[in-house]
Amino acid sequence: MPSMNLAMLRRTGEKSQAPGPEARTPELAQTSLDYLVSPEALASIKIDPYWPKWDSPWWHMMLLHEMGLTESIPSEAINWMLDFMEQHYLKSFPFKEEDVPAGLDPLSNIACHCQLGTMHQLLKCYGVEEARLAWLREWYLRYKLPDGGLNCDEAAYLKPKPKSSVVSTLPPLEAMLAYGDELSKEELSFLDDGARYLIERKLFRSATTGTIMDEAWLKLCFPRFYHYDILRGLSFLLKWSRLRDQFLPATAIVEAVRLIDDAFPDGLVSPGRQCFAGASSRFYNPETGSWSRQPARSFPLLEEVSREGSVSPYLTEVWQEARVNLASLLEAGLISDSES
């Protein structure tokens, strides 16, 4: 007889659902696509591939990718981004300021794990030749912590018992997952250890105290960029379990599944927060050659697809895929009540 957890998961996986709304942003998407091949976009990438949030080419490209429009991104923009990422970023992650080579800006010339993991997914999906992405795959393995994850706070690596960050860990895991059967033994171990890291935290709870690590994670957002929410973590674990044919404890996912299903009983999912709301960013002043922090900027397409309370065809599709994967894993007996 199935447990209450398994019965609840099965009901959620088998729910019928009306089709989600169609995406209706062709003009706004085209505006972003046009911007990506403009002199302004090239000038921005030359200064810094990533900054400023949320209105540099990096963010336009990442949003289009999350909308499923990766192949529409102009090849010129992809090549510019690749070229300047390779030139701009130090190919290591220093733990101390004195380890940063002279002449490099620690906030501009050093990439963090979640930053690289998000762009890696786009470039892999676009079909960039693997030789130009190999340094990214090596990066994640080099900086994996003993608990199975990564941390974008360099100070974490100097602590006697370093702890990972969920936000820092998930984008690299997603990037690796996209390689499927192409992964090496060491890369598969990275993927499995990262999955266990999320399982031990039941996607959003402290592994030691059981308390919620960040209440914001319970509110879904779109686009995610590097941000985390429980649907994003759940989606990864379900895909990982299917790819690796690995058991997934029901206790690791049941609370997240229940929260999402209770919030969206008809299966039509809406953002509960905007990742850029109230945020600040670094901006470069070409006249002074210096950076300053100011309120972050967004752009029309980002504003349109991230409206709180408005049904998102993109999040709805992610939830529907998660439910399909959930049903498949239950059918295969890969979700159990066992904690191990």
Short mmCIF file of C-alpha atoms in Angstrom, two decimals:
data_model
loop_
_atom_site.label_atom_id
_atom_site.label_comp_id
_atom_site.label_asym_id
_atom_site.label_seq_id
_atom_site.Cartn_x
_atom_site.Cartn_y
_atom_site.Cartn_z
CA MET A 1 0.00 0.00 0.00
CA PRO A 2 1.56 3.33 -1.03
CA SER A 3 2.46 5.82 1.70
CA MET A 4 0.70 9.17 1.97
CA ASN A 5 3.75 10.85 0.41
CA LEU A 6 3.81 8.53 -2.60
CA ALA A 7 0.04 8.74 -3.00
CA MET A 8 0.18 12.54 -3.02
CA LEU A 9 3.03 12.57 -5.54
CA ARG A 10 1.15 10.14 -7.76
CA ARG A 11 -2.01 12.27 -7.72
CA THR A 12 0.01 15.33 -8.70
CA GLY A 13 1.86 13.53 -11.48
CA GLU A 14 -1.35 12.14 -12.96
CA LYS A 15 -3.39 15.36 -12.86
CA SER A 16 -4.88 16.45 -16.16
CA GLN A 17 -4.14 19.98 -17.25
CA ALA A 18 -5.54 22.43 -19.74
CA PRO A 19 -3.00 23.79 -22.24
CA GLY A 20 -1.05 26.79 -20.99
CA PRO A 21 -1.28 30.18 -22.69
CA GLU A 22 0.72 30.90 -25.80
CA ALA A 23 3.68 33.25 -25.58
CA ARG A 24 2.76 36.59 -27.16
CA THR A 25 5.85 38.77 -27.19
CA PRO A 26 7.12 38.70 -30.81
CA GLU A 27 7.70 42.46 -31.11
CA LEU A 28 9.43 42.78 -27.75
CA ALA A 29 11.55 39.69 -28.44
CA GLN A 30 12.55 41.12 -31.82
CA THR A 31 13.58 44.36 -30.14
CA SER A 32 15.99 42.41 -27.94
CA LEU A 33 17.26 40.39 -30.91
CA ASP A 34 17.90 43.61 -32.84
CA TYR A 35 19.69 45.14 -29.87
CA LEU A 36 22.07 42.17 -29.66
CA VAL A 37 23.66 43.03 -33.03
CA SER A 38 23.78 46.79 -32.44
CA PRO A 39 26.96 48.83 -31.91
CA GLU A 40 25.66 49.57 -28.40
CA ALA A 41 25.56 45.87 -27.55
CA LEU A 42 29.07 45.26 -28.85
CA ALA A 43 30.39 48.25 -26.90
CA SER A 44 28.73 46.94 -23.73
CA ILE A 45 30.21 43.44 -24.13
CA LYS A 46 33.66 44.94 -24.72
CA ILE A 47 33.47 46.81 -21.41
CA ASP A 48 32.10 43.84 -19.50
CA PRO A 49 30.24 40.75 -20.77
CA TYR A 50 28.06 40.57 -17.64
CA TRP A 51 27.50 44.00 -16.08
CA PRO A 52 25.29 45.97 -15.75
CA LYS A 53 22.27 44.04 -14.51
CA TRP A 54 19.67 43.53 -15.93
CA ASP A 55 20.03 45.38 -19.19
CA SER A 56 23.30 44.34 -20.83
CA PRO A 57 23.49 41.86 -23.74
CA TRP A 58 24.14 39.04 -21.24
CA TRP A 59 20.64 39.41 -19.76
CA HIS A 60 18.86 39.84 -23.10
CA MET A 61 20.52 36.64 -24.32
CA MET A 62 19.74 34.70 -21.14
CA LEU A 63 16.08 35.75 -21.19
CA LEU A 64 15.67 34.72 -24.83
CA HIS A 65 17.26 31.39 -23.94
CA GLU A 66 14.85 30.80 -21.06
CA MET A 67 11.98 31.62 -23.40
CA GLY A 68 13.10 28.86 -25.76
CA LEU A 69 14.40 31.29 -28.38
CA THR A 70 18.08 30.32 -28.13
CA GLU A 71 18.42 29.49 -31.82
CA SER A 72 17.08 32.94 -32.75
CA ILE A 73 19.98 34.72 -31.06
CA PRO A 74 22.23 36.16 -33.81
CA SER A 75 25.49 34.30 -34.26
CA GLU A 76 27.36 37.62 -34.15
CA ALA A 77 26.16 38.17 -30.59
CA ILE A 78 27.12 34.62 -29.57
CA ASN A 79 30.61 35.03 -31.03
CA TRP A 80 31.12 38.42 -29.42
CA MET A 81 30.09 37.02 -26.07
CA LEU A 82 32.39 34.00 -26.41
CA ASP A 83 35.36 36.06 -27.54
CA PHE A 84 35.11 38.59 -24.75
CA MET A 85 34.36 36.02 -22.06
CA GLU A 86 37.58 34.24 -23.02
CA GLN A 87 39.53 37.51 -22.99
CA HIS A 88 37.88 39.14 -20.00
CA TYR A 89 37.71 36.45 -17.34
CA LEU A 90 40.50 34.97 -15.31
CA LYS A 91 40.36 31.20 -15.79
CA SER A 92 40.48 30.59 -12.04
CA PHE A 93 38.56 31.62 -8.92
CA PRO A 94 40.94 33.21 -6.39
CA PHE A 95 40.03 32.76 -2.73
CA LYS A 96 42.00 35.81 -1.48
CA GLU A 97 42.27 39.32 -2.87
CA GLU A 98 46.05 39.14 -2.91
CA ASP A 99 45.76 36.19 -5.32
CA VAL A 100 44.05 38.36 -7.94
CA PRO A 101 46.61 39.25 -10.63
CA ALA A 102 47.60 42.91 -10.76
CA GLY A 103 45.47 45.05 -13.04
CA LEU A 104 42.35 42.88 -12.78
CA ASP A 105 39.10 44.03 -11.20
CA PRO A 106 37.93 41.36 -8.71
CA LEU A 107 34.28 42.24 -9.39
CA SER A 108 34.58 42.38 -13.17
CA ASN A 109 37.36 40.09 -14.33
CA ILE A 110 36.54 37.14 -12.08
CA ALA A 111 33.44 35.12 -12.90
CA CYS A 112 31.47 33.19 -10.31
CA HIS A 113 30.08 29.67 -10.55
CA CYS A 114 26.39 30.49 -11.00
CA GLN A 115 27.24 33.14 -13.58
CA LEU A 116 29.23 30.69 -15.69
CA GLY A 117 26.68 27.90 -15.19
CA THR A 118 23.84 29.97 -16.65
CA MET A 119 25.73 31.16 -19.73
CA HIS A 120 27.20 27.68 -20.24
CA GLN A 121 23.68 26.29 -20.65
CA LEU A 122 22.88 28.84 -23.35
CA LEU A 123 26.11 28.24 -25.25
CA LYS A 124 25.70 24.46 -25.07
CA CYS A 125 22.12 24.71 -26.29
CA TYR A 126 23.22 26.98 -29.15
CA GLY A 127 25.67 24.35 -30.34
CA VAL A 128 28.96 26.10 -29.65
CA GLU A 129 31.87 23.76 -30.34
CA GLU A 130 32.89 21.86 -27.24
CA ALA A 131 36.53 22.95 -27.39
CA ARG A 132 35.44 26.46 -26.44
CA LEU A 133 33.38 25.22 -23.49
CA ALA A 134 35.83 22.71 -22.02
CA TRP A 135 37.20 25.21 -19.49
CA LEU A 136 33.73 25.60 -18.02
CA ARG A 137 33.30 21.87 -17.41
CA GLU A 138 36.72 21.75 -15.77
CA TRP A 139 35.87 24.78 -13.61
CA TYR A 140 32.96 23.11 -11.78
CA LEU A 141 35.02 20.04 -10.90
CA ARG A 142 37.91 22.16 -9.65
CA TYR A 143 35.76 24.15 -7.21
CA LYS A 144 33.38 21.50 -5.91
CA LEU A 145 33.29 21.51 -2.10
CA PRO A 146 33.22 18.39 0.11
CA ASP A 147 29.46 18.70 0.70
CA GLY A 148 28.85 18.30 -3.05
CA GLY A 149 28.14 21.88 -4.10
CA LEU A 150 29.87 25.16 -4.88
CA ASN A 151 29.91 28.64 -3.37
CA CYS A 152 30.35 31.96 -5.19
CA ASP A 153 31.60 33.51 -1.93
CA GLU A 154 35.33 32.92 -2.18
CA ALA A 155 35.68 33.23 1.61
CA ALA A 156 33.75 29.97 2.00
CA TYR A 157 36.71 28.03 0.58
CA LEU A 158 39.00 29.22 3.37
CA LYS A 159 36.82 28.01 6.25
CA PRO A 160 37.71 24.83 8.18
CA LYS A 161 34.36 23.30 7.13
CA PRO A 162 33.35 25.09 3.93
CA LYS A 163 29.67 25.06 3.03
CA SER A 164 28.14 25.32 -0.43
CA SER A 165 25.34 27.58 -1.60
CA VAL A 166 22.21 26.28 -3.31
CA VAL A 167 22.14 29.34 -5.59
CA SER A 168 25.78 28.85 -6.59
CA THR A 169 25.39 25.11 -7.11
CA LEU A 170 22.32 24.62 -9.27
CA PRO A 171 23.29 26.42 -12.54
CA PRO A 172 26.52 24.39 -12.91
CA LEU A 173 24.56 21.20 -12.18
CA GLU A 174 22.04 22.11 -14.88
CA ALA A 175 24.87 22.82 -17.31
CA MET A 176 26.41 19.41 -16.66
CA LEU A 177 23.07 17.62 -16.84
CA ALA A 178 22.66 18.88 -20.41
CA TYR A 179 25.57 16.64 -21.50
CA GLY A 180 23.71 13.47 -20.55
CA ASP A 181 25.62 10.35 -21.58
CA GLU A 182 28.61 12.43 -22.73
CA LEU A 183 29.79 12.98 -19.15
CA SER A 184 33.00 11.50 -17.79
CA LYS A 185 33.09 9.42 -14.61
CA GLU A 186 34.30 12.44 -12.65
CA GLU A 187 31.57 14.64 -14.11
CA LEU A 188 28.90 12.07 -13.27
CA SER A 189 30.21 12.05 -9.72
CA PHE A 190 29.89 15.85 -9.65
CA LEU A 191 26.31 15.54 -10.83
CA ASP A 192 25.43 12.84 -8.30
CA ASP A 193 27.08 14.65 -5.40
CA GLY A 194 25.24 17.84 -6.31
CA ALA A 195 21.93 16.00 -6.45
CA ARG A 196 22.59 14.54 -3.01
CA TYR A 197 23.38 18.03 -1.75
CA LEU A 198 19.88 19.17 -2.82
CA ILE A 199 18.24 15.98 -1.56
CA GLU A 200 19.75 16.42 1.91
CA ARG A 201 18.23 19.91 2.02
CA LYS A 202 14.83 18.83 0.70
CA LEU A 203 15.35 21.56 -1.94
CA PHE A 204 14.96 24.49 0.46
CA ARG A 205 15.68 23.50 4.07
CA SER A 206 18.86 23.60 6.12
CA ALA A 207 20.49 20.18 6.34
CA THR A 208 21.32 20.79 10.01
CA THR A 209 18.31 22.66 11.44
CA GLY A 210 15.56 21.87 8.95
CA THR A 211 14.57 25.53 8.77
CA ILE A 212 13.73 27.24 5.48
CA MET A 213 16.94 28.72 4.11
CA ASP A 214 15.28 31.49 2.10
CA GLU A 215 11.53 32.24 2.05
CA ALA A 216 11.93 33.83 -1.40
CA TRP A 217 12.67 30.40 -2.87
CA LEU A 218 9.04 29.41 -2.25
CA LYS A 219 7.94 32.12 -4.69
CA LEU A 220 8.57 31.09 -8.27
CA CYS A 221 10.20 33.56 -10.62
CA PHE A 222 10.73 33.96 -14.33
CA PRO A 223 13.20 34.41 -15.81
CA ARG A 224 15.45 32.71 -13.29
CA PHE A 225 18.86 33.79 -14.62
CA TYR A 226 20.99 32.50 -11.71
CA HIS A 227 18.19 32.77 -9.12
CA TYR A 228 16.77 29.74 -7.36
CA ASP A 229 13.25 28.60 -6.56
CA ILE A 230 11.76 25.26 -5.53
CA LEU A 231 10.42 24.47 -9.01
CA ARG A 232 13.88 24.94 -10.49
CA GLY A 233 15.45 22.63 -7.92
CA LEU A 234 12.65 20.07 -8.26
CA SER A 235 12.94 20.07 -12.04
CA PHE A 236 16.65 19.32 -11.81
CA LEU A 237 16.27 16.45 -9.35
CA LEU A 238 13.58 14.76 -11.42
CA LYS A 239 15.66 15.03 -14.61
CA TRP A 240 18.75 13.80 -12.77
CA SER A 241 16.90 10.78 -11.39
CA ARG A 242 15.68 9.83 -14.87
CA LEU A 243 19.06 10.35 -16.51
CA ARG A 244 21.02 8.48 -13.86
CA ASP A 245 18.39 5.85 -13.04
CA GLN A 246 18.87 6.82 -9.41
CA PHE A 247 16.40 6.51 -6.54
CA LEU A 248 14.90 9.76 -5.27
CA PRO A 249 13.54 9.87 -1.71
CA ALA A 250 9.93 11.04 -1.65
CA THR A 251 10.73 13.09 1.45
CA ALA A 252 13.21 15.17 -0.56
CA ILE A 253 10.57 16.49 -2.96
CA VAL A 254 7.11 16.00 -1.47
CA GLU A 255 6.95 19.32 0.35
CA ALA A 256 8.04 21.31 -2.71
CA VAL A 257 5.58 19.42 -4.93
CA ARG A 258 2.74 20.05 -2.48
CA LEU A 259 3.56 23.78 -2.22
CA ILE A 260 3.57 24.23 -5.99
CA ASP A 261 0.45 22.12 -6.57
CA ASP A 262 -1.46 23.92 -3.81
CA ALA A 263 -0.48 27.31 -5.25
CA PHE A 264 -1.45 26.35 -8.81
CA PRO A 265 -4.14 23.63 -8.63
CA ASP A 266 -5.04 24.12 -12.32
CA GLY A 267 -1.40 23.70 -13.33
CA LEU A 268 -1.13 27.23 -14.73
CA VAL A 269 1.87 28.79 -13.04
CA SER A 270 2.53 32.47 -12.36
CA PRO A 271 5.65 34.24 -11.08
CA GLY A 272 5.46 35.22 -7.43
CA ARG A 273 8.40 37.60 -7.55
CA GLN A 274 10.64 39.50 -9.92
CA CYS A 275 14.29 38.64 -9.48
CA PHE A 276 15.35 42.18 -10.39
CA ALA A 277 12.89 44.08 -8.16
CA GLY A 278 14.67 46.52 -5.87
CA ALA A 279 18.11 45.33 -6.99
CA SER A 280 21.17 47.43 -7.67
CA SER A 281 23.93 47.01 -10.23
CA ARG A 282 27.41 48.15 -11.15
CA PHE A 283 27.58 50.72 -13.94
CA TYR A 284 30.68 51.84 -15.84
CA ASN A 285 31.40 55.52 -16.50
CA PRO A 286 33.57 55.76 -19.64
CA GLU A 287 34.45 59.38 -18.86
CA THR A 288 36.01 58.56 -15.50
CA GLY A 289 36.90 54.93 -16.21
CA SER A 290 35.28 53.91 -12.94
CA TRP A 291 32.40 51.78 -11.72
CA SER A 292 29.62 52.87 -9.38
CA ARG A 293 26.57 51.18 -7.89
CA GLN A 294 23.13 52.43 -8.91
CA PRO A 295 19.57 51.02 -9.12
CA ALA A 296 19.45 48.21 -11.68
CA ARG A 297 17.64 48.66 -14.99
CA SER A 298 15.35 46.25 -16.80
CA PHE A 299 14.01 46.22 -20.37
CA PRO A 300 10.55 45.84 -21.96
CA LEU A 301 10.69 42.09 -22.71
CA LEU A 302 11.91 41.34 -19.19
CA GLU A 303 9.15 43.45 -17.66
CA GLU A 304 6.48 41.76 -19.78
CA VAL A 305 7.34 38.12 -19.10
CA SER A 306 8.01 38.53 -15.38
CA ARG A 307 4.75 40.08 -14.26
CA GLU A 308 3.74 38.77 -10.85
CA GLY A 309 0.42 36.92 -10.86
CA SER A 310 0.27 36.70 -14.67
CA VAL A 311 0.20 33.12 -15.98
CA SER A 312 3.60 32.31 -17.44
CA PRO A 313 3.65 29.89 -20.40
CA TYR A 314 7.31 29.21 -19.58
CA LEU A 315 6.88 28.30 -15.91
CA THR A 316 3.72 26.37 -16.79
CA GLU A 317 5.72 24.29 -19.27
CA VAL A 318 8.45 23.63 -16.68
CA TRP A 319 5.85 22.47 -14.13
CA GLN A 320 4.12 20.27 -16.69
CA GLU A 321 7.44 18.65 -17.63
CA ALA A 322 8.22 18.13 -13.95
CA ARG A 323 4.89 16.38 -13.43
CA VAL A 324 5.51 14.13 -16.44
CA ASN A 325 8.93 13.22 -15.05
CA LEU A 326 7.40 12.67 -11.61
CA ALA A 327 4.82 10.24 -13.00
CA SER A 328 7.47 8.41 -15.01
CA LEU A 329 9.75 7.98 -11.98
CA LEU A 330 6.89 6.73 -9.84
CA GLU A 331 5.92 4.24 -12.53
CA ALA A 332 9.53 3.03 -12.69
CA GLY A 333 9.70 2.67 -8.91
CA LEU A 334 12.53 5.22 -8.66
CA ILE A 335 10.82 7.34 -6.01
CA SER A 336 10.65 5.67 -2.63
CA ASP A 337 10.07 6.44 1.04
CA SER A 338 13.64 5.48 1.84
CA GLU A 339 15.94 8.29 2.93
CA SER A 340 18.95 6.71 1.19
#
